[in-house]
Amino acid sequence: MLEQWRHVHNLIVPPDELSPAEVRERSGRHRLENAYLGDELVGCSTVRPPEGEGAVATVIARVLPEYRRRGFGTALYEHCLAQARLLGAQGIQTVVLAANSDGLRFAEARGFVEVERYVAPEDETEVWLTLRLER
């Protein structure tokens, strides 16, 4: 399961490529899940539990390019949102690679607005966006 999650993550977010050890470590802190159409892997998701004063959870839905625009992203996102709320989230945010125009459009269409723009220290060339759900 973790190797499939890693495959989707690394394909969609190449600047943040993760090793098997990094994925195992993340699986201890976050809820990582895969999405399937029958036996076919179509995507993966991450829910980072709520933290901070505003009890903000981070939800991330990733869909392989060949399965986009078929409702899988929406289903993944709604599942993540429900999980975050069950964990006590009062606020919801997501993180998108600025170069990922599909991901950015998807988030904005669901009411997310940019609250932070940053460059990760380990890769000083890629811009990342933190977006907060406003509705």
GROMACS .gro file of C-alpha atoms in nm, residues 20-121:
model
  102
   20PRO     CA    1   1.028   0.432   0.110
   21ALA     CA    2   1.165   0.525   0.455
   22GLU     CA    3   1.019   0.877   0.432
   23VAL     CA    4   0.677   0.738   0.337
   24ARG     CA    5   0.686   0.492   0.629
   25GLU     CA    6   0.769   0.780   0.863
   26ARG     CA    7   0.484   0.993   0.723
   27SER     CA    8   0.241   0.704   0.759
   28GLY     CA    9   0.298   0.721   1.134
   29ARG     CA   10   0.195   1.089   1.147
   30HIS     CA   11  -0.062   1.123   0.868
   31ARG     CA   12  -0.344   0.921   0.717
   32LEU     CA   13  -0.224   0.796   0.380
   33GLU     CA   14  -0.469   0.614   0.153
   34ASN     CA   15  -0.490   0.493  -0.205
   35ALA     CA   16  -0.787   0.512  -0.440
   36TYR     CA   17  -0.877   0.241  -0.690
   37LEU     CA   18  -1.113   0.178  -0.978
   38GLY     CA   19  -1.152  -0.196  -0.942
   39ASP     CA   20  -0.793  -0.314  -0.918
   40GLU     CA   21  -0.650  -0.006  -1.094
   41LEU     CA   22  -0.470   0.252  -0.881
   42VAL     CA   23  -0.612   0.596  -0.966
   43GLY     CA   24  -0.475   0.818  -0.692
   44CYS     CA   25  -0.382   0.870  -0.331
   45SER     CA   26  -0.458   1.104  -0.046
   46THR     CA   27  -0.306   1.250   0.267
   47VAL     CA   28  -0.479   1.387   0.575
   48ARG     CA   29  -0.257   1.563   0.823
   49PRO     CA   30  -0.438   1.575   1.158
   50PRO     CA   31  -0.551   1.911   1.296
   51GLU     CA   32  -0.290   2.116   1.475
   52GLY     CA   33  -0.232   2.460   1.610
   53GLU     CA   34  -0.460   2.714   1.765
   54GLY     CA   35  -0.716   2.689   1.485
   55ALA     CA   36  -0.713   2.305   1.476
   56VAL     CA   37  -0.630   2.318   1.104
   57ALA     CA   38  -0.603   1.989   0.915
   58THR     CA   39  -0.432   1.956   0.579
   59VAL     CA   40  -0.601   1.749   0.309
   60ILE     CA   41  -0.434   1.651  -0.017
   61ALA     CA   42  -0.594   1.450  -0.299
   62ARG     CA   43  -0.376   1.331  -0.589
   63VAL     CA   44  -0.517   1.170  -0.904
   64LEU     CA   45  -0.307   1.015  -1.178
   65PRO     CA   46  -0.333   1.221  -1.500
   66GLU     CA   47  -0.512   0.953  -1.701
   67TYR     CA   48  -0.795   0.942  -1.440
   68ARG     CA   49  -0.852   1.316  -1.398
   69ARG     CA   50  -1.180   1.489  -1.474
   70ARG     CA   51  -1.378   1.174  -1.398
   71GLY     CA   52  -1.483   1.250  -1.040
   72PHE     CA   53  -1.204   1.067  -0.857
   73GLY     CA   54  -1.049   1.388  -0.723
   74THR     CA   55  -1.382   1.503  -0.586
   75ALA     CA   56  -1.445   1.168  -0.420
   76LEU     CA   57  -1.095   1.166  -0.267
   77TYR     CA   58  -1.128   1.525  -0.150
   78GLU     CA   59  -1.469   1.466   0.011
   79HIS     CA   60  -1.335   1.154   0.185
   80CYS     CA   61  -1.035   1.350   0.317
   81LEU     CA   62  -1.257   1.635   0.432
   82ALA     CA   63  -1.480   1.393   0.625
   83GLN     CA   64  -1.174   1.231   0.787
   84ALA     CA   65  -1.033   1.569   0.888
   85ARG     CA   66  -1.362   1.670   1.046
   86LEU     CA   67  -1.381   1.338   1.235
   87LEU     CA   68  -1.035   1.419   1.373
   88GLY     CA   69  -1.172   1.748   1.507
   89ALA     CA   70  -1.056   1.991   1.239
   90GLN     CA   71  -1.197   2.340   1.274
   91GLY     CA   72  -1.016   2.462   0.963
   92ILE     CA   73  -0.904   2.294   0.643
   93GLN     CA   74  -0.608   2.371   0.422
   94THR     CA   75  -0.422   2.210   0.135
   95VAL     CA   76  -0.078   2.240  -0.019
   96VAL     CA   77  -0.025   2.260  -0.395
   97LEU     CA   78   0.287   2.289  -0.606
   98ALA     CA   79   0.240   2.622  -0.786
   99ALA     CA   80   0.333   2.460  -1.118
  100ASN     CA   81   0.046   2.210  -1.078
  101SER     CA   82  -0.222   2.411  -1.258
  102ASP     CA   83  -0.473   2.121  -1.244
  103GLY     CA   84  -0.435   2.093  -0.867
  104LEU     CA   85  -0.459   2.467  -0.817
  105ARG     CA   86  -0.776   2.493  -1.029
  106PHE     CA   87  -0.926   2.197  -0.841
  107ALA     CA   88  -0.860   2.359  -0.502
  108GLU     CA   89  -0.983   2.703  -0.605
  109ALA     CA   90  -1.303   2.554  -0.750
  110ARG     CA   91  -1.378   2.413  -0.405
  111GLY     CA   92  -1.333   2.744  -0.223
  112PHE     CA   93  -0.966   2.734  -0.127
  113VAL     CA   94  -0.776   3.063  -0.132
  114GLU     CA   95  -0.404   3.119  -0.113
  115VAL     CA   96  -0.274   3.214   0.232
  116GLU     CA   97   0.097   3.146   0.190
  117ARG     CA   98   0.353   3.107  -0.086
  118TYR     CA   99   0.692   2.959  -0.007
  119VAL     CA  100   0.998   2.780  -0.141
  120ALA     CA  101   1.097   2.460   0.042
  121PRO     CA  102   1.453   2.473   0.180
   0.00000   0.00000   0.00000
